[in-house]
């Protein structure tokens, strides 16, 4: 069992498509919300296996291309690679969903940062 005290994971490969990504974290005592758009892409099975070999095989994997933000820029802001994602039918839909989600988080009092290229 992967978790010493029980539990499990759902291993799998995320489907391709446009997504809105986000994460919530505490910075300087304030609740913060980062968000952006990305495209989940399909990679050859050999590449997926190699990436699993280099990380944690038990976890699901998404091959996401972040728009207008590098991996290093994303990790420099908050040292976690865990994000929440929501699929959209296309890039325009992802953009609309991003701004709706960002607006809702701002109304709830979170400090919102829209990251990368959201055009």
Coordinates of C-alpha atoms in Angstrom, one line a residue:
X1 CA 0.0 0.0 0.0
X2 CA 1.4 3.4 -0.9
X3 CA 0.1 5.2 2.2
X4 CA 1.4 3.7 5.4
X5 CA -1.9 4.4 7.2
X6 CA -4.1 3.2 4.4
X7 CA -5.8 5.0 1.5
X8 CA -5.1 5.0 -2.2
X9 CA -4.6 6.9 -5.4
X10 CA -6.1 6.9 -8.8
X11 CA -3.3 6.5 -11.3
X12 CA -4.0 7.6 -14.8
X13 CA -3.2 10.0 -17.6
X14 CA -5.3 13.2 -17.9
X15 CA -7.1 13.6 -21.1
X16 CA -6.0 16.3 -23.6
X17 CA -7.9 19.6 -23.6
X18 CA -8.0 23.2 -22.5
X19 CA -7.9 23.8 -18.7
X20 CA -8.0 26.5 -16.1
X21 CA -5.4 25.8 -13.4
X22 CA -5.4 27.2 -10.0
X23 CA -3.9 26.8 -6.5
X24 CA -4.7 28.3 -3.1
X25 CA -1.9 29.0 -0.6
X26 CA -1.0 31.2 2.4
X27 CA 1.6 33.9 1.8
X28 CA 2.5 36.4 4.6
X29 CA -0.7 35.4 6.5
X30 CA -2.9 36.1 3.5
X31 CA -4.9 33.5 1.5
X32 CA -3.7 33.7 -2.1
X33 CA -5.1 32.4 -5.4
X34 CA -3.0 31.9 -8.5
X35 CA -4.7 30.9 -11.8
X36 CA -4.0 30.6 -15.5
X37 CA -4.8 28.7 -18.6
X38 CA -3.0 25.7 -20.0
X39 CA -3.5 22.9 -22.5
X40 CA -3.3 19.3 -21.5
X41 CA -1.6 17.4 -24.3
X42 CA -1.2 13.7 -25.2
X43 CA 2.4 12.4 -25.2
X44 CA 3.6 9.0 -26.5
X45 CA 3.2 6.2 -23.9
X46 CA 7.0 5.8 -23.6
X47 CA 7.4 9.5 -22.6
X48 CA 4.6 9.1 -20.0
X49 CA 6.3 6.0 -18.6
X50 CA 9.6 7.8 -18.4
X51 CA 8.0 10.7 -16.5
X52 CA 6.4 8.3 -14.1
X53 CA 9.7 6.6 -13.6
X54 CA 11.3 9.9 -12.6
X55 CA 8.5 10.9 -10.2
X56 CA 5.9 9.0 -8.3
X57 CA 4.4 6.2 -10.2
X58 CA 1.3 5.9 -8.0
X59 CA 0.0 9.4 -8.8
X60 CA -2.0 10.5 -11.8
X61 CA -0.2 12.6 -14.4
X62 CA -1.1 15.5 -16.6
X63 CA 1.1 16.7 -19.5
X64 CA 0.2 20.4 -19.3
X65 CA 1.6 23.2 -21.4
X66 CA 1.3 26.4 -19.3
X67 CA 0.6 29.5 -21.4
X68 CA 2.9 32.4 -20.8
X69 CA 4.5 31.1 -17.6
X70 CA 7.5 28.7 -17.3
X71 CA 7.7 25.9 -14.8
X72 CA 10.4 27.7 -12.9
X73 CA 8.3 30.9 -12.7
X74 CA 5.4 28.9 -11.4
X75 CA 7.5 27.1 -8.8
X76 CA 9.3 30.3 -7.7
X77 CA 6.0 31.9 -6.5
X78 CA 4.9 28.9 -4.4
X79 CA 6.9 25.7 -3.9
X80 CA 4.2 23.2 -4.7
X81 CA 3.5 21.6 -8.1
X82 CA -0.1 20.5 -7.0
X83 CA -2.8 22.5 -8.8
X84 CA -6.5 22.1 -9.3
X85 CA -7.8 22.0 -12.9
X86 CA -11.1 22.4 -14.6
X87 CA -11.6 21.5 -18.2
X88 CA -13.1 23.8 -20.7
X89 CA -14.4 23.1 -24.3
X90 CA -11.8 25.4 -25.9
X91 CA -9.3 28.2 -25.2
X92 CA -12.1 30.9 -25.2
X93 CA -14.1 28.9 -22.7
X94 CA -11.0 28.4 -20.5
X95 CA -10.5 32.2 -20.5
X96 CA -14.1 32.9 -19.6
X97 CA -14.0 30.3 -16.8
X98 CA -10.7 31.7 -15.5
X99 CA -12.1 35.2 -15.1
X100 CA -15.3 33.9 -13.5
X101 CA -13.2 31.9 -11.0
X102 CA -10.8 34.7 -10.3
X103 CA -13.7 37.1 -9.7
X104 CA -15.4 34.7 -7.3
X105 CA -12.1 34.2 -5.3
X106 CA -11.6 38.0 -5.1
X107 CA -15.1 38.4 -3.8
X108 CA -14.3 35.8 -1.1
X109 CA -11.3 38.0 0.0
X110 CA -8.4 36.0 -1.6
X111 CA -5.5 37.9 -3.2
X112 CA -5.8 36.9 -6.8
X113 CA -3.0 36.6 -9.3
X114 CA -3.7 35.8 -12.9
X115 CA -0.6 34.1 -14.2
X116 CA 0.8 33.9 -17.8
X117 CA -0.9 34.6 -21.1
X118 CA -4.7 34.5 -20.8
X119 CA -5.5 36.1 -24.2

